[in-house]
Amino acid sequence: MRLTEEQVDAIKVAAASAFGDDAVIRLFGSRTDDDRRGGDIDLHVETAQDKADVDHEVRFRSLLWKALDEEQIDVVVAARGEDRWIDRAARREGIVL
Protein backbone atom coordinates (compact mmCIF):
# COMPACT_ATOMS: atom_id res chain seq x y z
CA MET A 1 0.00 0.00 0.00
CA ARG A 2 1.48 3.32 -1.05
CA LEU A 3 0.17 5.60 1.68
CA THR A 4 2.08 6.80 4.69
CA GLU A 5 0.84 6.10 8.20
CA GLU A 6 0.09 9.82 8.53
CA GLN A 7 -2.03 9.77 5.35
CA VAL A 8 -3.97 6.73 6.57
CA ASP A 9 -4.59 8.38 9.93
CA ALA A 10 -5.77 11.60 8.26
CA ILE A 11 -8.16 9.67 6.01
CA LYS A 12 -9.60 7.75 8.97
CA VAL A 13 -10.09 10.94 11.02
CA ALA A 14 -11.76 12.72 8.10
CA ALA A 15 -14.04 9.74 7.47
CA ALA A 16 -15.08 9.48 11.11
CA SER A 17 -15.81 13.19 11.22
CA ALA A 18 -17.82 13.20 7.99
CA PHE A 19 -19.57 9.81 8.13
CA GLY A 20 -19.27 8.56 11.72
CA ASP A 21 -17.16 5.89 13.37
CA ASP A 22 -18.95 3.01 11.65
CA ALA A 23 -17.89 3.97 8.11
CA VAL A 24 -15.66 1.47 6.32
CA ILE A 25 -12.92 3.08 4.23
CA ARG A 26 -11.09 1.13 1.55
CA LEU A 27 -8.13 2.15 -0.55
CA PHE A 28 -8.39 0.65 -4.02
CA GLY A 29 -6.79 1.15 -7.40
CA SER A 30 -3.13 1.74 -8.20
CA ARG A 31 -2.09 2.84 -4.69
CA THR A 32 -2.68 -0.69 -3.38
CA ASP A 33 0.20 -1.96 -5.52
CA ASP A 34 3.63 -1.35 -3.98
CA ASP A 35 5.36 -1.98 -7.30
CA ARG A 36 3.64 0.86 -9.16
CA ARG A 37 4.42 4.56 -9.05
CA GLY A 38 2.23 7.63 -8.96
CA GLY A 39 -1.52 7.45 -9.31
CA ASP A 40 -4.34 9.13 -7.51
CA ILE A 41 -5.77 8.05 -4.17
CA ASP A 42 -8.95 6.04 -4.79
CA LEU A 43 -11.15 5.70 -1.71
CA HIS A 44 -14.37 3.73 -1.28
CA VAL A 45 -16.53 4.75 1.67
CA GLU A 46 -19.25 2.39 2.88
CA THR A 47 -21.60 4.12 5.26
CA ALA A 48 -25.16 4.19 6.60
CA GLN A 49 -27.91 4.99 4.11
CA ASP A 50 -28.67 8.37 5.71
CA LYS A 51 -25.02 9.47 5.36
CA ALA A 52 -24.44 8.30 1.76
CA ASP A 53 -25.23 11.68 0.25
CA VAL A 54 -23.50 14.62 -1.38
CA ASP A 55 -23.39 16.73 1.80
CA HIS A 56 -21.41 14.10 3.71
CA GLU A 57 -19.16 13.43 0.72
CA VAL A 58 -18.35 17.14 0.30
CA ARG A 59 -17.47 17.41 3.99
CA PHE A 60 -15.19 14.37 3.68
CA ARG A 61 -13.47 15.74 0.57
CA SER A 62 -12.95 19.10 2.24
CA LEU A 63 -11.40 17.52 5.32
CA LEU A 64 -9.17 15.33 3.15
CA TRP A 65 -7.98 18.25 1.10
CA LYS A 66 -7.07 20.22 4.22
CA ALA A 67 -5.31 17.27 5.86
CA LEU A 68 -3.50 15.79 2.86
CA ASP A 69 -3.08 18.73 0.50
CA GLU A 70 -3.60 16.25 -2.35
CA GLU A 71 -5.52 17.18 -5.46
CA GLN A 72 -5.82 13.71 -6.94
CA ILE A 73 -8.26 11.98 -4.62
CA ASP A 74 -11.21 10.04 -6.01
CA VAL A 75 -14.01 9.18 -3.60
CA VAL A 76 -16.84 6.70 -4.10
CA VAL A 77 -19.54 6.77 -1.43
CA ALA A 78 -21.85 3.79 -1.06
CA ALA A 79 -24.74 3.12 1.26
CA ARG A 80 -24.14 -0.08 3.18
CA GLY A 81 -25.50 -2.95 1.08
CA GLU A 82 -25.20 -1.24 -2.31
CA ASP A 83 -23.94 -3.58 -4.98
CA ARG A 84 -22.75 -1.57 -7.98
CA TRP A 85 -19.77 -2.81 -9.98
CA ILE A 86 -17.49 -0.22 -8.35
CA ASP A 87 -18.59 -1.34 -4.87
CA ARG A 88 -17.87 -4.99 -5.72
CA ALA A 89 -14.46 -4.08 -7.17
CA ALA A 90 -13.51 -2.00 -4.10
CA ARG A 91 -14.59 -4.78 -1.72
CA ARG A 92 -12.73 -7.41 -3.72
CA GLU A 93 -9.50 -5.52 -4.39
CA GLY A 94 -9.44 -2.81 -1.74
CA ILE A 95 -7.54 -2.55 1.51
CA VAL A 96 -9.58 -1.55 4.56
CA LEU A 97 -7.95 1.39 6.32
Coordinates of N, CA and C in Angstrom, one line a residue:
M1 N 0.9 -1.2 0.0 CA 0.0 0.0 0.0 C 0.9 1.2 0.0
R2 N 0.6 2.1 -0.9 CA 1.5 3.3 -1.0 C 0.8 4.5 -0.4
L3 N 0.6 4.5 0.9 CA 0.2 5.6 1.7 C 1.0 5.6 2.9
T4 N 1.3 6.7 3.4 CA 2.1 6.8 4.7 C 1.1 6.6 5.9
E5 N 1.7 6.3 7.0 CA 0.8 6.1 8.2 C 0.1 7.4 8.5
E6 N 0.7 8.5 8.3 CA 0.1 9.8 8.5 C -1.1 10.0 7.6
Q7 N -0.9 9.6 6.3 CA -2.0 9.8 5.4 C -3.2 8.9 5.7
V8 N -2.9 7.6 6.1 CA -4.0 6.7 6.6 C -4.7 7.3 7.8
D9 N -4.0 7.8 8.7 CA -4.6 8.4 9.9 C -5.5 9.6 9.6
A10 N -5.0 10.4 8.7 CA -5.8 11.6 8.3 C -7.0 11.2 7.5
I11 N -7.0 10.2 6.7 CA -8.2 9.7 6.0 C -9.2 9.1 7.0
K12 N -8.7 8.3 8.0 CA -9.6 7.8 9.0 C -10.3 8.8 9.8
V13 N -9.5 9.8 10.2 CA -10.1 10.9 11.0 C -11.1 11.7 10.2
A14 N -10.8 12.0 9.0 CA -11.8 12.7 8.1 C -13.0 11.9 7.9
A15 N -12.9 10.6 7.7 CA -14.0 9.7 7.5 C -14.9 9.7 8.7
A16 N -14.3 9.5 9.9 CA -15.1 9.5 11.1 C -15.8 10.8 11.3
S17 N -15.2 11.9 11.0 CA -15.8 13.2 11.2 C -17.0 13.4 10.2
A18 N -16.8 13.0 9.0 CA -17.8 13.2 8.0 C -18.9 12.2 8.0
F19 N -18.6 10.9 8.3 CA -19.6 9.8 8.1 C -19.9 9.1 9.4
G20 N -19.1 9.3 10.5 CA -19.3 8.6 11.7 C -18.3 7.4 11.8
D21 N -18.2 6.9 13.1 CA -17.2 5.9 13.4 C -17.4 4.5 12.7
D22 N -18.6 4.3 12.2 CA -19.0 3.0 11.6 C -18.7 2.9 10.1
A23 N -18.2 4.0 9.5 CA -17.9 4.0 8.1 C -16.7 3.1 7.8
V24 N -16.8 2.3 6.7 CA -15.7 1.5 6.3 C -15.0 2.2 5.1
I25 N -13.7 2.4 5.3 CA -12.9 3.1 4.2 C -12.0 2.1 3.6
R26 N -12.0 2.0 2.3 CA -11.1 1.1 1.5 C -10.3 1.9 0.6
L27 N -9.0 1.6 0.5 CA -8.1 2.1 -0.6 C -8.2 1.1 -1.7
F28 N -8.4 1.6 -2.9 CA -8.4 0.6 -4.0 C -7.7 1.3 -5.2
G29 N -7.5 0.6 -6.2 CA -6.8 1.2 -7.4 C -5.3 1.0 -7.3
S30 N -4.6 1.9 -8.0 CA -3.1 1.7 -8.2 C -2.3 1.9 -6.9
R31 N -2.9 2.6 -5.9 CA -2.1 2.8 -4.7 C -2.0 1.6 -3.8
T32 N -2.8 0.6 -4.1 CA -2.7 -0.7 -3.4 C -1.5 -1.5 -3.8
D33 N -0.9 -1.2 -4.9 CA 0.2 -2.0 -5.5 C 1.5 -1.3 -5.2
D34 N 2.3 -1.9 -4.4 CA 3.6 -1.3 -4.0 C 4.6 -1.2 -5.1
D35 N 4.4 -2.0 -6.2 CA 5.4 -2.0 -7.3 C 5.1 -0.9 -8.3
R36 N 4.0 -0.2 -8.2 CA 3.6 0.9 -9.2 C 4.1 2.2 -8.6
R37 N 4.0 3.2 -9.5 CA 4.4 4.6 -9.0 C 3.3 5.5 -9.4
G38 N 3.2 6.6 -8.6 CA 2.2 7.6 -9.0 C 0.8 7.2 -8.7
G39 N -0.1 7.8 -9.4 CA -1.5 7.5 -9.3 C -2.2 8.3 -8.3
D40 N -3.5 8.4 -8.5 CA -4.3 9.1 -7.5 C -4.7 8.2 -6.3
I41 N -5.3 8.8 -5.3 CA -5.8 8.1 -4.2 C -7.2 7.8 -4.4
D42 N -7.6 6.5 -4.6 CA -9.0 6.0 -4.8 C -9.5 5.5 -3.5
L43 N -10.6 6.1 -3.0 CA -11.2 5.7 -1.7 C -12.6 5.3 -1.9
H44 N -13.0 4.2 -1.3 CA -14.4 3.7 -1.3 C -14.9 3.8 0.2
V45 N -16.0 4.6 0.3 CA -16.5 4.8 1.7 C -17.9 4.0 1.7
E46 N -18.0 3.1 2.7 CA -19.2 2.4 2.9 C -19.8 2.9 4.2
T47 N -21.0 3.5 4.1 CA -21.6 4.1 5.3 C -23.1 3.9 5.4
A48 N -23.7 4.3 6.4 CA -25.2 4.2 6.6 C -25.9 4.9 5.5
Q49 N -27.1 4.4 5.2 CA -27.9 5.0 4.1 C -28.1 6.5 4.3
D50 N -28.4 6.9 5.5 CA -28.7 8.4 5.7 C -27.4 9.3 5.6
K51 N -26.2 8.7 5.5 CA -25.0 9.5 5.4 C -24.4 9.3 4.0
A52 N -25.0 8.5 3.1 CA -24.4 8.3 1.8 C -25.0 9.3 0.8
D53 N -24.7 10.6 1.1 CA -25.2 11.7 0.2 C -24.1 12.7 -0.1
V54 N -24.5 13.6 -0.9 CA -23.5 14.6 -1.4 C -23.0 15.5 -0.2
D55 N -23.8 15.9 0.7 CA -23.4 16.7 1.8 C -22.3 16.1 2.6
H56 N -22.4 14.8 2.9 CA -21.4 14.1 3.7 C -20.1 13.9 2.9
E57 N -20.3 13.6 1.6 CA -19.2 13.4 0.7 C -18.4 14.7 0.6
V58 N -19.0 15.8 0.4 CA -18.3 17.1 0.3 C -17.6 17.5 1.6
R59 N -18.2 17.2 2.7 CA -17.5 17.4 4.0 C -16.2 16.5 4.1
F60 N -16.3 15.3 3.7 CA -15.2 14.4 3.7 C -14.1 14.9 2.7
R61 N -14.5 15.2 1.5 CA -13.5 15.7 0.6 C -12.8 17.0 1.1
S62 N -13.5 17.9 1.7 CA -13.0 19.1 2.2 C -11.9 18.8 3.3
L63 N -12.3 17.9 4.2 CA -11.4 17.5 5.3 C -10.1 16.8 4.8
L64 N -10.3 16.0 3.8 CA -9.2 15.3 3.1 C -8.2 16.3 2.5
W65 N -8.8 17.3 1.8 CA -8.0 18.3 1.1 C -7.2 19.1 2.1
K66 N -7.8 19.5 3.2 CA -7.1 20.2 4.2 C -6.0 19.4 4.9
A67 N -6.3 18.1 5.1 CA -5.3 17.3 5.9 C -4.2 16.8 5.0
L68 N -4.5 16.4 3.7 CA -3.5 15.8 2.9 C -2.9 16.7 1.8
D69 N -3.5 17.8 1.5 CA -3.1 18.7 0.5 C -2.8 18.0 -0.8
E70 N -3.7 17.0 -1.1 CA -3.6 16.3 -2.4 C -4.7 16.7 -3.3
E71 N -4.5 16.8 -4.5 CA -5.5 17.2 -5.5 C -6.1 16.0 -6.1
Q72 N -5.4 14.9 -6.2 CA -5.8 13.7 -6.9 C -6.4 12.7 -6.0
I73 N -7.6 12.9 -5.5 CA -8.3 12.0 -4.6 C -9.6 11.7 -5.2
D74 N -9.9 10.4 -5.5 CA -11.2 10.0 -6.0 C -12.0 9.3 -4.9
V75 N -13.2 9.7 -4.7 CA -14.0 9.2 -3.6 C -15.3 8.6 -4.2
V76 N -15.6 7.4 -3.8 CA -16.8 6.7 -4.1 C -17.5 6.4 -2.8
V77 N -18.8 7.0 -2.6 CA -19.5 6.8 -1.4 C -20.7 5.8 -1.7
A78 N -20.8 4.8 -0.9 CA -21.9 3.8 -1.1 C -22.6 3.6 0.2
A79 N -23.9 3.5 0.1 CA -24.7 3.1 1.3 C -24.5 1.6 1.5
R80 N -24.4 1.3 2.8 CA -24.1 -0.1 3.2 C -25.2 -1.0 2.5
G81 N -24.6 -2.0 1.8 CA -25.5 -3.0 1.1 C -25.6 -2.7 -0.4
E82 N -25.2 -1.5 -0.9 CA -25.2 -1.2 -2.3 C -24.3 -2.2 -3.0
D83 N -24.7 -2.5 -4.3 CA -23.9 -3.6 -5.0 C -23.7 -3.2 -6.4
R84 N -23.1 -2.0 -6.6 CA -22.8 -1.6 -8.0 C -21.4 -2.2 -8.3
W85 N -21.0 -2.2 -9.6 CA -19.8 -2.8 -10.0 C -18.6 -2.2 -9.2
I86 N -18.6 -0.9 -9.0 CA -17.5 -0.2 -8.3 C -17.4 -0.6 -6.9
D87 N -18.6 -0.9 -6.3 CA -18.6 -1.3 -4.9 C -18.0 -2.7 -4.8
R88 N -18.4 -3.6 -5.7 CA -17.9 -5.0 -5.7 C -16.4 -5.0 -5.9
A89 N -15.9 -4.2 -6.9 CA -14.5 -4.1 -7.2 C -13.7 -3.6 -5.9
A90 N -14.2 -2.5 -5.3 CA -13.5 -2.0 -4.1 C -13.5 -3.0 -3.0
R91 N -14.6 -3.8 -2.8 CA -14.6 -4.8 -1.7 C -13.6 -5.9 -2.0
R92 N -13.6 -6.3 -3.3 CA -12.7 -7.4 -3.7 C -11.2 -7.1 -3.7
E93 N -10.9 -5.9 -4.2 CA -9.5 -5.5 -4.4 C -9.0 -4.5 -3.4
G94 N -9.9 -3.9 -2.6 CA -9.4 -2.8 -1.7 C -8.8 -3.3 -0.4
I95 N -8.2 -2.3 0.2 CA -7.5 -2.5 1.5 C -8.3 -1.7 2.5
V96 N -8.9 -2.3 3.5 CA -9.6 -1.5 4.6 C -8.6 -0.8 5.4
L97 N -8.8 0.5 5.5 CA -7.9 1.4 6.3 C -8.4 1.4 7.8

